[in-house]
Short mmCIF file of C-alpha atoms and ligand atoms in Angstrom, two decimals:
data_model
loop_
_atom_site.label_atom_id
_atom_site.label_comp_id
_atom_site.label_asym_id
_atom_site.label_seq_id
_atom_site.Cartn_x
_atom_site.Cartn_y
_atom_site.Cartn_z
CA MET A 1 37.72 127.68 200.16
CA SER A 2 38.90 130.33 197.80
CA ALA A 3 38.81 130.52 194.14
CA PRO A 4 36.84 132.77 191.52
CA ALA A 5 33.32 131.72 190.52
CA ARG A 6 33.46 129.15 187.91
CA PRO A 7 31.50 129.02 184.76
CA GLY A 8 28.18 126.93 184.70
CA ILE A 9 27.83 126.83 188.59
CA VAL A 10 25.33 128.77 190.71
CA TYR A 11 26.48 130.01 194.13
CA LEU A 12 23.77 130.49 196.72
CA VAL A 13 25.43 133.20 198.79
CA GLY A 14 24.56 134.84 201.96
CA ALA A 15 25.28 138.56 202.14
CA GLY A 16 25.00 138.94 205.98
CA PRO A 17 22.37 141.13 207.86
CA GLY A 18 23.45 144.54 206.38
CA ASP A 19 26.62 145.83 207.77
CA PRO A 20 29.00 145.59 204.89
CA GLY A 21 31.71 144.44 207.18
CA LEU A 22 29.83 141.35 207.94
CA MET A 23 29.85 139.98 204.25
CA THR A 24 32.29 137.00 204.35
CA ALA A 25 35.69 136.84 202.49
CA ARG A 26 34.09 134.11 200.27
CA SER A 27 31.05 136.28 199.42
CA LEU A 28 33.19 139.02 198.17
CA GLU A 29 35.25 136.82 196.14
CA LEU A 30 32.42 135.32 194.35
CA ILE A 31 30.76 138.75 193.68
CA ALA A 32 33.98 140.02 192.22
CA SER A 33 34.23 137.24 189.74
CA ALA A 34 30.60 136.27 188.78
CA GLU A 35 29.22 137.01 185.38
CA VAL A 36 25.66 137.21 186.60
CA ILE A 37 24.37 138.17 190.02
CA LEU A 38 20.74 137.83 191.08
CA HIS A 39 20.12 139.67 194.19
CA ASP A 40 17.44 140.48 196.64
CA ARG A 41 16.55 143.84 198.42
CA LEU A 42 17.95 143.20 201.75
CA ILE A 43 21.57 143.11 200.89
CA PRO A 44 24.13 145.57 202.40
CA ALA A 45 24.63 148.97 200.85
CA GLY A 46 27.61 148.65 198.21
CA ALA A 47 27.59 144.86 198.25
CA LEU A 48 27.67 144.99 194.51
CA ALA A 49 30.23 147.56 194.24
CA GLY A 50 32.96 145.23 193.70
CA ALA A 51 31.20 143.34 190.94
CA ARG A 52 32.83 143.08 187.43
CA ASP A 53 31.77 146.11 185.19
CA ASP A 54 30.39 143.49 182.53
CA ALA A 55 28.38 141.56 184.96
CA GLU A 56 24.74 141.02 184.49
CA LEU A 57 23.17 142.45 187.59
CA VAL A 58 19.58 141.28 188.21
CA TYR A 59 17.22 142.66 190.78
CA VAL A 60 14.75 139.81 191.55
CA GLY A 61 13.63 140.93 195.12
CA LYS A 62 10.45 142.76 196.15
CA GLU A 63 9.97 146.36 196.35
CA PRO A 64 7.77 147.36 199.20
CA GLY A 65 4.19 147.73 197.44
CA SER A 66 5.12 145.83 194.20
CA ALA A 67 5.27 142.16 193.36
CA ALA A 68 8.59 140.34 193.65
CA MET A 69 9.82 138.17 190.44
CA PRO A 70 7.84 134.76 191.09
CA GLN A 71 10.12 132.27 192.84
CA ARG A 72 9.80 129.86 189.96
CA GLU A 73 10.94 132.47 187.35
CA ILE A 74 13.97 133.27 189.76
CA GLU A 75 14.83 129.46 189.65
CA GLU A 76 14.31 129.26 185.91
CA LEU A 77 16.71 132.28 185.29
CA MET A 78 19.45 130.72 187.48
CA VAL A 79 19.12 127.53 185.69
CA ALA A 80 19.11 129.24 182.27
CA ARG A 81 22.23 131.21 182.89
CA ALA A 82 24.22 128.27 184.30
CA ARG A 83 23.37 126.33 181.48
CA ASP A 84 24.65 129.00 179.16
CA GLY A 85 28.02 128.22 180.90
CA ARG A 86 27.89 131.46 182.91
CA SER A 87 28.97 131.86 186.58
CA VAL A 88 26.04 132.84 188.66
CA VAL A 89 25.74 134.33 192.10
CA ARG A 90 22.47 134.25 193.94
CA LEU A 91 22.83 136.73 196.60
CA LYS A 92 20.48 136.78 199.67
CA GLY A 93 20.21 138.70 202.82
CA GLY A 94 21.61 136.92 205.80
CA ASP A 95 21.99 133.19 205.48
CA PRO A 96 20.57 131.71 202.28
CA PHE A 97 19.45 128.59 204.18
CA VAL A 98 17.56 130.48 207.10
CA PHE A 99 13.99 131.73 205.93
CA GLY A 100 15.68 132.69 202.65
CA ARG A 101 14.02 130.04 200.46
CA GLY A 102 17.50 128.99 199.80
CA GLY A 103 16.58 125.43 200.42
CA GLU A 104 13.88 125.39 197.77
CA GLU A 105 16.50 127.02 194.99
CA ALA A 106 19.00 124.36 196.01
CA GLU A 107 16.40 121.73 195.21
CA ALA A 108 15.38 123.34 192.02
CA LEU A 109 19.02 123.45 190.85
CA ALA A 110 19.59 119.72 191.93
CA ALA A 111 16.53 118.85 190.05
CA ALA A 112 17.84 120.68 187.10
CA GLY A 113 21.10 119.00 187.30
CA VAL A 114 22.82 122.08 187.69
CA ASP A 115 25.94 122.27 189.61
CA PHE A 116 25.75 124.51 192.75
CA GLU A 117 27.48 125.53 196.11
CA VAL A 118 26.19 127.31 199.14
CA VAL A 119 28.00 129.83 201.01
CA PRO A 120 26.55 130.58 204.35
CA GLY A 121 26.05 134.48 205.52
CA VAL A 122 25.81 135.67 209.11
CA THR A 123 22.25 135.39 209.90
CA SER A 124 20.17 138.54 210.92
CA GLY A 125 18.51 136.84 214.05
CA VAL A 126 22.14 136.35 215.64
CA ALA A 127 23.82 139.46 214.10
CA ALA A 128 21.07 141.84 215.18
CA SER A 129 21.04 140.37 218.77
CA ALA A 130 24.81 140.64 219.00
CA TYR A 131 24.73 144.43 217.78
CA ALA A 132 22.08 144.95 220.57
CA GLY A 133 24.14 143.45 223.15
CA ILE A 134 22.07 140.33 223.56
CA PRO A 135 23.84 136.74 223.42
CA VAL A 136 21.52 134.30 221.90
CA THR A 137 22.84 131.65 224.31
CA HIS A 138 24.35 131.97 227.65
CA ARG A 139 25.61 129.46 230.19
CA ASP A 140 23.44 130.60 232.80
CA ASP A 141 20.15 131.18 231.24
CA ALA A 142 19.91 130.08 227.50
CA GLY A 143 21.22 126.51 226.54
CA ALA A 144 19.36 126.40 223.19
CA VAL A 145 18.17 128.83 220.71
CA ALA A 146 15.19 128.38 218.19
CA PHE A 147 14.97 130.43 215.01
CA VAL A 148 11.30 130.82 214.23
CA THR A 149 9.21 132.40 211.36
CA GLY A 150 6.61 134.95 212.67
CA HIS A 151 5.27 135.11 209.23
CA GLU A 152 2.26 133.04 210.19
CA ASP A 153 -0.89 134.12 212.08
CA PRO A 154 -0.72 131.98 215.39
CA ALA A 155 -4.43 132.38 215.60
CA LYS A 156 -5.34 130.62 212.61
CA ASP A 157 -5.89 126.92 212.78
CA GLU A 158 -3.78 125.85 209.80
CA SER A 159 -0.71 127.40 211.42
CA ALA A 160 2.18 125.03 210.59
CA LEU A 161 4.06 126.02 213.84
CA ASP A 162 3.42 124.39 217.03
CA TRP A 163 3.06 127.31 219.54
CA ASP A 164 2.43 124.99 222.52
CA ALA A 165 5.90 123.46 221.91
CA LEU A 166 7.48 126.79 221.15
CA ALA A 167 6.21 128.04 224.36
CA GLN A 168 7.78 125.06 226.30
CA PHE A 169 11.12 125.46 224.39
CA PRO A 170 13.78 125.59 226.89
CA GLY A 171 15.82 128.55 225.42
CA THR A 172 15.95 131.68 223.44
CA LEU A 173 13.05 132.08 220.65
CA VAL A 174 14.27 134.41 217.74
CA LEU A 175 11.37 135.26 215.50
CA TYR A 176 11.98 136.49 212.03
CA MET A 177 9.40 138.36 210.09
CA GLY A 178 7.31 138.81 212.84
CA VAL A 179 7.40 142.50 213.91
CA GLY A 180 3.72 143.16 212.48
CA ARG A 181 2.44 140.37 214.42
CA ALA A 182 3.99 140.60 217.74
CA GLY A 183 0.68 140.97 219.50
CA GLU A 184 -0.50 137.74 218.03
CA ILE A 185 2.61 135.92 218.70
CA ALA A 186 3.13 137.08 222.33
CA SER A 187 -0.42 136.16 223.07
CA ALA A 188 -0.16 132.56 221.61
CA LEU A 189 2.99 132.17 223.64
CA ILE A 190 1.58 133.38 226.79
CA ALA A 191 -1.73 131.54 226.30
CA ALA A 192 0.59 128.26 226.06
CA GLY A 193 2.30 129.03 229.12
CA ARG A 194 5.31 131.20 228.48
CA ALA A 195 5.74 133.66 231.28
CA ALA A 196 4.18 137.26 230.48
CA ASP A 197 7.03 138.75 232.38
CA GLU A 198 9.81 137.15 230.53
CA PRO A 199 12.40 139.45 229.10
CA ALA A 200 11.99 140.20 225.40
CA ALA A 201 13.11 142.56 222.72
CA ALA A 202 12.68 143.61 219.26
CA ILE A 203 15.56 144.98 217.07
CA GLU A 204 14.89 147.00 213.87
CA ARG A 205 17.50 147.35 211.01
CA GLY A 206 19.96 145.23 212.91
CA THR A 207 23.76 145.92 212.09
CA LEU A 208 22.65 148.88 209.80
CA PRO A 209 23.04 152.64 210.58
CA GLY A 210 20.11 153.65 212.83
CA GLN A 211 19.50 150.06 214.25
CA ARG A 212 17.00 150.44 217.11
CA THR A 213 16.26 148.22 219.81
CA VAL A 214 13.30 148.14 222.10
CA SER A 215 13.63 146.12 225.50
CA SER A 216 10.32 144.77 227.20
CA THR A 217 8.75 141.94 228.44
CA LEU A 218 6.95 139.18 226.44
CA GLY A 219 3.64 140.75 227.62
CA GLY A 220 4.65 144.36 226.88
CA LEU A 221 6.57 143.91 223.61
CA ALA A 222 3.67 144.78 221.14
CA ASP A 223 2.90 147.89 222.92
CA ALA A 224 6.61 148.89 223.22
CA ILE A 225 7.00 148.25 219.46
CA ALA A 226 4.05 150.38 218.74
CA VAL A 227 5.20 153.19 220.92
CA ALA A 228 8.53 153.07 218.98
CA GLY A 229 7.09 152.63 215.75
CA LEU A 230 9.28 149.84 214.89
CA ARG A 231 9.03 148.64 211.30
CA PRO A 232 10.42 145.41 209.25
CA PRO A 233 13.08 144.44 208.93
CA ALA A 234 13.29 143.47 212.50
CA ILE A 235 13.62 140.46 214.64
CA LEU A 236 11.78 139.72 217.85
CA LEU A 237 13.69 138.03 220.73
CA VAL A 238 12.15 136.39 223.76
CA GLY A 239 14.09 134.75 226.66
CA PRO A 240 16.01 135.84 229.88
CA VAL A 241 19.12 136.54 227.72
CA ALA A 242 17.19 139.80 226.66
CA ALA A 243 17.73 141.46 229.88
CA ARG A 244 21.58 141.08 229.60
CA ARG A 245 21.52 143.96 227.18
CA ASP A 246 21.40 146.38 230.28
CA ALA A 247 25.05 145.41 230.97
CA ILE A 248 26.21 144.37 227.34
CA ALA A 249 24.56 147.19 225.12
CA TRP A 250 27.65 148.53 223.26
CA LEU A 251 26.59 149.73 220.12
CA GLU A 252 24.95 152.73 221.81
CA SER A 253 28.05 153.57 223.85
CA ARG A 254 30.23 154.42 220.85
CA PRO A 255 31.45 158.01 220.78
CA LEU A 256 29.38 158.98 217.76
CA HIS A 257 26.29 156.81 218.22
CA GLY A 258 23.26 158.63 217.34
CA ARG A 259 25.01 161.63 215.50
CA ARG A 260 24.09 162.24 211.96
CA VAL A 261 27.26 163.40 210.13
CA VAL A 262 27.34 164.58 206.33
CA VAL A 263 30.37 163.93 204.37
CA THR A 264 30.70 166.17 201.33
CA ARG A 265 33.93 164.90 200.02
CA ALA A 266 34.00 163.65 196.18
CA ARG A 267 32.80 160.23 196.19
CA ALA A 268 36.00 158.48 195.47
CA GLN A 269 37.80 160.17 198.48
CA ALA A 270 34.75 160.11 200.98
CA SER A 271 34.98 156.37 201.70
CA GLY A 272 37.69 156.35 204.15
CA LEU A 273 36.30 159.18 206.11
CA ALA A 274 32.88 157.78 205.90
CA ARG A 275 34.01 154.43 207.07
CA THR A 276 36.05 155.93 209.99
CA LEU A 277 33.04 157.91 211.06
CA ALA A 278 30.75 154.90 210.86
CA ALA A 279 32.97 152.75 212.78
CA LEU A 280 32.92 155.31 215.52
CA GLY A 281 28.93 154.96 215.60
CA ALA A 282 27.75 157.87 213.41
CA GLU A 283 25.18 157.54 210.83
CA VAL A 284 27.00 159.14 207.86
CA ILE A 285 25.26 160.66 204.88
CA GLU A 286 27.33 161.18 201.94
CA LEU A 287 26.35 164.25 200.01
CA PRO A 288 29.36 164.63 197.49
CA ALA A 289 29.60 168.37 196.30
CA ILE A 290 32.23 167.63 194.06
CA ARG A 291 33.59 165.15 191.50
CA ILE A 292 36.96 164.61 190.33
CA GLU A 293 37.24 164.94 186.37
CA PRO A 294 40.78 163.82 185.18
CA ARG A 295 42.36 165.97 182.58
CA LEU A 296 45.15 163.65 181.52
CA ASP A 297 44.81 164.15 177.82
CA SER A 298 45.62 167.80 177.83
CA GLU A 299 48.77 168.72 175.98
CA GLU A 300 50.37 170.50 179.16
CA VAL A 301 50.16 167.16 181.01
CA ARG A 302 51.72 165.16 178.22
CA ALA A 303 54.43 167.51 177.90
CA ALA A 304 55.26 167.56 181.80
CA VAL A 305 55.15 164.00 181.94
CA ALA A 306 57.41 163.49 178.86
CA ASP A 307 59.93 165.93 180.57
CA LEU A 308 59.39 164.63 184.31
CA HIS A 309 63.15 163.69 184.60
CA ALA A 310 64.17 167.34 183.72
CA TYR A 311 62.46 168.87 186.85
CA ALA A 312 64.54 169.65 189.96
CA LEU A 313 61.44 169.73 192.11
CA VAL A 314 58.07 168.06 191.73
CA CYS A 315 55.30 169.33 194.13
CA LEU A 316 52.07 167.26 194.69
CA THR A 317 49.27 168.86 196.34
CA SER A 318 46.58 165.90 196.76
CA PRO A 319 46.36 162.13 196.86
CA ASN A 320 44.20 162.39 193.73
CA GLY A 321 47.29 164.41 192.18
CA VAL A 322 49.54 161.45 193.05
CA ARG A 323 47.21 158.84 191.65
CA LEU A 324 46.50 160.92 188.36
CA LEU A 325 50.24 161.71 187.66
CA PHE A 326 51.27 158.13 187.98
CA GLU A 327 48.34 157.16 185.58
CA ALA A 328 49.83 159.52 183.22
CA MET A 329 53.19 158.36 183.51
CA VAL A 330 51.96 154.71 183.04
CA ALA A 331 50.13 155.96 179.81
CA GLN A 332 53.70 157.24 178.66
CA GLY A 333 55.22 153.83 179.61
CA ARG A 334 57.08 155.54 182.37
CA ASP A 335 57.35 154.55 185.90
CA ALA A 336 58.67 155.96 189.22
CA ARG A 337 62.18 156.32 187.95
CA ALA A 338 60.95 159.30 186.09
CA LEU A 339 61.08 161.13 189.46
CA ALA A 340 64.58 160.03 190.14
CA ASN A 341 66.26 163.36 189.58
CA ALA A 342 63.68 165.46 191.42
CA THR A 343 63.26 166.73 194.95
CA VAL A 344 59.68 165.37 195.64
CA ALA A 345 57.30 167.46 197.94
CA ALA A 346 53.92 166.41 199.10
CA ILE A 347 51.55 168.86 200.84
CA GLY A 348 50.41 166.63 203.60
CA PRO A 349 50.75 163.16 205.09
CA GLY A 350 47.89 161.75 202.61
CA THR A 351 49.73 162.69 199.70
CA ALA A 352 52.91 161.41 201.08
CA ALA A 353 51.19 158.12 201.71
CA ALA A 354 49.78 157.95 198.05
CA LEU A 355 53.37 158.55 196.92
CA ARG A 356 54.86 155.88 199.20
CA GLU A 357 52.23 153.29 197.83
CA ARG A 358 53.87 153.92 194.53
CA GLY A 359 57.35 153.51 195.62
CA VAL A 360 58.35 157.13 195.92
CA ILE A 361 59.12 158.54 199.60
CA ALA A 362 58.57 162.45 199.59
CA ASP A 363 61.69 164.39 200.50
CA VAL A 364 59.68 167.11 201.93
CA VAL A 365 56.31 167.03 203.72
CA PRO A 366 55.32 169.75 205.92
CA GLU A 367 53.42 168.96 209.15
CA ARG A 368 50.34 170.93 208.61
CA PHE A 369 48.61 170.51 205.36
CA VAL A 370 48.51 173.89 203.75
CA ALA A 371 50.34 175.67 200.99
CA GLU A 372 52.12 178.13 203.23
CA GLU A 373 53.61 175.39 205.21
CA LEU A 374 54.92 173.59 202.10
CA VAL A 375 56.50 176.90 201.11
CA GLU A 376 58.04 177.09 204.49
CA ALA A 377 59.23 173.35 204.37
CA LEU A 378 60.74 173.98 200.86
CA ALA A 379 63.03 176.87 202.31
CA ASP A 380 66.12 174.91 202.37
CA VAL A 381 65.57 173.26 198.74
CA ASP A 382 67.53 175.43 196.32
CA VAL A 383 65.41 176.14 193.40
CA HIS A 384 66.94 179.20 191.86
CA GLY A 385 66.97 178.96 188.09
CA LYS A 386 65.82 175.44 188.10
CA PRO A 387 62.60 173.91 186.70
CA ALA A 388 59.91 173.10 188.97
CA LEU A 389 56.69 171.19 188.55
CA ILE A 390 53.51 171.77 190.47
CA ALA A 391 51.01 169.00 189.50
CA ARG A 392 47.56 169.72 191.10
CA ALA A 393 43.83 170.56 190.62
CA ALA A 394 42.73 173.31 187.84
CA GLU A 395 41.22 175.46 190.48
CA ALA A 396 43.72 175.91 193.32
CA ARG A 397 45.40 178.76 195.23
CA GLU A 398 48.48 180.44 193.81
CA VAL A 399 50.54 180.62 196.87
CA LEU A 400 52.73 177.92 196.06
CA PRO A 401 53.59 178.87 192.51
CA GLN A 402 54.22 182.23 193.52
CA ALA A 403 56.58 181.76 196.09
CA LEU A 404 58.52 179.44 194.13
CA ARG A 405 58.79 182.06 191.23
CA GLU A 406 59.81 184.67 193.72
CA ARG A 407 62.74 182.44 194.68
CA GLY A 408 63.77 182.14 191.13
CA ALA A 409 62.20 178.97 190.06
CA LYS A 410 61.05 178.26 186.45
CA VAL A 411 57.59 177.10 187.65
CA ASP A 412 55.11 174.90 185.40
CA VAL A 413 51.84 174.43 186.91
CA VAL A 414 49.82 171.42 185.42
CA ALA A 415 46.17 170.67 186.16
CA LEU A 416 45.81 167.00 186.26
CA TYR A 417 42.20 167.08 187.29
CA GLU A 418 39.49 169.59 187.64
CA THR A 419 36.81 169.41 190.52
CA VAL A 420 33.32 169.85 189.15
CA ALA A 421 30.09 170.33 190.96
CA GLU A 422 27.94 167.42 191.71
CA GLU A 423 24.24 167.44 192.06
CA PRO A 424 23.15 166.02 195.37
CA SER A 425 20.70 163.09 195.49
CA PRO A 426 17.50 164.22 196.55
CA ASP A 427 17.09 161.30 199.10
CA ALA A 428 20.71 162.14 200.70
CA LEU A 429 19.47 165.90 200.74
CA ASP A 430 16.51 164.90 202.60
CA ALA A 431 18.39 162.76 205.17
CA ALA A 432 21.03 165.55 205.70
CA GLN A 433 18.19 167.90 207.03
CA GLU A 434 18.46 166.29 210.54
CA ALA A 435 22.22 166.33 210.38
CA ASP A 436 24.12 166.98 213.59
CA TYR A 437 27.37 167.72 211.72
CA VAL A 438 28.40 168.81 208.35
CA THR A 439 32.00 168.21 207.30
CA PHE A 440 34.14 170.02 204.91
CA THR A 441 37.29 168.88 203.66
CA SER A 442 38.21 171.70 201.23
CA SER A 443 37.02 175.30 200.29
CA SER A 444 35.75 173.75 196.94
CA THR A 445 33.39 171.41 198.73
CA VAL A 446 31.96 174.43 200.77
CA LYS A 447 31.53 176.52 197.61
CA ASN A 448 29.94 173.66 195.58
CA LEU A 449 27.68 172.38 198.26
CA LEU A 450 26.21 175.70 199.13
CA ALA A 451 25.82 176.55 195.34
CA ALA A 452 23.89 173.16 195.07
CA VAL A 453 21.88 173.06 198.07
CA GLY A 454 21.34 176.75 198.90
CA GLU A 455 18.49 177.30 201.23
CA ARG A 456 18.53 173.53 202.21
CA PHE A 457 21.65 173.65 204.09
CA PRO A 458 20.92 171.81 207.25
CA SER A 459 20.29 174.68 209.62
CA GLY A 460 20.70 172.68 212.96
CA ALA A 461 23.95 171.07 211.90
CA ARG A 462 27.37 172.06 213.47
CA VAL A 463 29.98 172.91 210.70
CA VAL A 464 33.22 171.10 210.98
CA SER A 465 36.12 172.19 208.89
CA ILE A 466 39.41 170.59 208.15
CA GLY A 467 41.41 173.79 208.62
CA PRO A 468 41.50 177.48 208.24
CA VAL A 469 41.41 177.75 204.59
CA THR A 470 38.12 175.68 204.36
CA SER A 471 36.98 177.74 207.46
CA ALA A 472 37.20 181.10 205.71
CA ALA A 473 35.58 179.77 202.65
CA ALA A 474 32.52 178.65 205.00
CA ARG A 475 32.39 181.92 206.67
CA GLU A 476 32.20 183.64 203.24
CA GLU A 477 29.29 181.43 202.47
CA GLY A 478 27.62 183.11 205.63
CA LEU A 479 28.07 179.82 207.75
CA THR A 480 29.36 179.59 211.28
CA VAL A 481 32.26 177.01 211.71
CA GLU A 482 32.04 175.44 215.31
CA VAL A 483 34.76 173.09 214.84
CA GLU A 484 38.01 173.41 213.20
CA ALA A 485 40.59 170.59 212.88
CA GLU A 486 44.00 171.24 214.43
CA ARG A 487 45.57 168.74 212.13
CA HIS A 488 44.43 169.49 208.64
CA ASP A 489 43.74 166.09 207.27
CA PRO A 490 40.88 163.62 207.67
CA GLU A 491 42.08 162.10 210.85
CA GLY A 492 42.56 165.32 212.23
CA LEU A 493 38.91 166.46 211.29
CA VAL A 494 37.76 163.14 212.98
CA GLU A 495 39.57 163.91 216.09
CA ALA A 496 38.10 167.51 216.18
CA LEU A 497 34.72 166.15 215.80
CA LEU A 498 35.11 163.43 218.29
CA ALA A 499 36.07 166.18 220.85
CA ASP A 500 33.10 168.37 220.09
CA ALA A 501 30.86 165.38 220.20
CA ALA A 502 31.89 164.61 223.66
CA ALA A 503 31.57 168.22 224.88
CA GLU A 504 28.17 168.72 223.20
CA PRO A 505 25.96 166.07 224.70
CA ARG A 506 23.14 164.70 222.41
CA THR A 507 20.09 166.80 222.72
N1 LIG B 1 18.02 134.86 205.30
C1 LIG B 1 17.78 135.96 206.41
C2 LIG B 1 16.51 136.14 206.78
C3 LIG B 1 15.33 136.38 205.48
S1 LIG B 1 13.75 136.38 206.14
C4 LIG B 1 18.54 135.91 207.26
O1 LIG B 1 19.48 134.86 207.47
O2 LIG B 1 18.83 136.82 207.92
C5 LIG B 1 13.69 138.41 206.34
C6 LIG B 1 13.70 138.60 207.82
O3 LIG B 1 14.85 138.58 208.35
C7 LIG B 1 13.09 139.84 208.27
O4 LIG B 1 11.80 139.91 208.16
C8 LIG B 1 13.60 140.25 209.53
O5 LIG B 1 12.78 139.57 210.56
C9 LIG B 1 14.98 139.55 209.42
N2 LIG B 1 16.02 140.60 209.11
C10 LIG B 1 16.81 140.69 208.01
N3 LIG B 1 17.48 141.76 207.94
C11 LIG B 1 17.60 142.17 209.31
C12 LIG B 1 18.12 143.19 210.11
N4 LIG B 1 19.07 144.08 209.42
N5 LIG B 1 17.69 143.41 211.25
C13 LIG B 1 16.80 142.65 211.71
N6 LIG B 1 16.04 141.99 211.18
C14 LIG B 1 16.40 141.52 210.02
#
């Protein structure tokens, strides 16, 4: 099924267990098109990033320590918005019908005569287990799996659950909401005949950065949880399959597992690097030190774009520069053909890729991503007496314009954007204190980050730099650069970091 959210309909949507990559295609489509989104607390970070700018986002979940919006009010709100003819997404963690009160909400909608659809999500009991290396079923020792609420106190007489039957259940037990009651739950199961030495596990923050798994036996589970200090959200799992983690655990064997890596790029650019690092197992902390402020309405930009066809050479020095040059062109009703007369030079592969996306194959791309290399790569291009345009950031090195002027070019340097300092969020800064690595992708991120954090620069972290210019800036700020990329682009930086992590065992 694939179509945007329709007016007057409520979609009960599962957002999955926490890893944004486990959101379904359908959930993303509905989030992107809904006019109203009512969401819980346990939804993946950035789950709402794709929502419409004009969408009404209502948080209806429970903050730890404060009251949630009462269930009846949530239901009334959904009904009211749908009756107003709006498209409504009710976004819940995991699957909406697995301990999510989605069933009640569907009944309320049905009773009110409001149309609705249900979009299943990946439920945490299955996903957290999978990320822990535990298959909830297995041909050899689990032909059934039960999802059980651990919310109720098994010692109470009015417990709605039949603990005797659960103890006899011939398969894996997956308990939600039970981490605080692990002791009572284990006692009830053992008292009813489940073996105390049966393998068991508890999985905290499954599929999220920093997921933790404790392996034990049913009898030892509560102590193991207490020793590790596991807290909600977590699931408990009881069954022989829990022992298969020994052989299957894969999450912990990813190359950057357990490493905390700070990414200091501007938020707009950081996501690619952050995603790559996270996929390698790192816990990524985004601490953007700079922000890109476009400067497209300046007279110099307007004039350069109006005369674009007159330049013999156009140099672009960042993917942001490419993006903004094209924005400025479109604003004047122009397209890639304005570059038809020019030799187009890109400072590196990322910039060249940004050009290619817009239909322009760069004529000159140096292999290494610094201004000196671009100067060299341009050696064969005849610029004498010819107009050349360098479109770039406001604050940049003078190497390229100088070299071209020395060769007789008539150089115009145009600032398409400015990089301005960004105040780091206190939470991110706290998290960064324990970092294993801090990555720098430009000298401006070095300068701005140090200006912003000062004494709170994580003292135990190894500094990773994208190349010699950035390294020099870091040394100037008194940092020791432990790792420098050989290829001066984000992929090269990741490669260098991986090599260092392999050589530097975790302490
Ligand atoms: N509808 C959700 C469950 C909601 S009940 C689903 O299908 O997953 C909330 C409980 O879900 C938590 O107490 C915890 O037991 C479990 N849970 C949710 N997210 C989790 C996660 N990322 N890791 C482990 N358990 C999680």
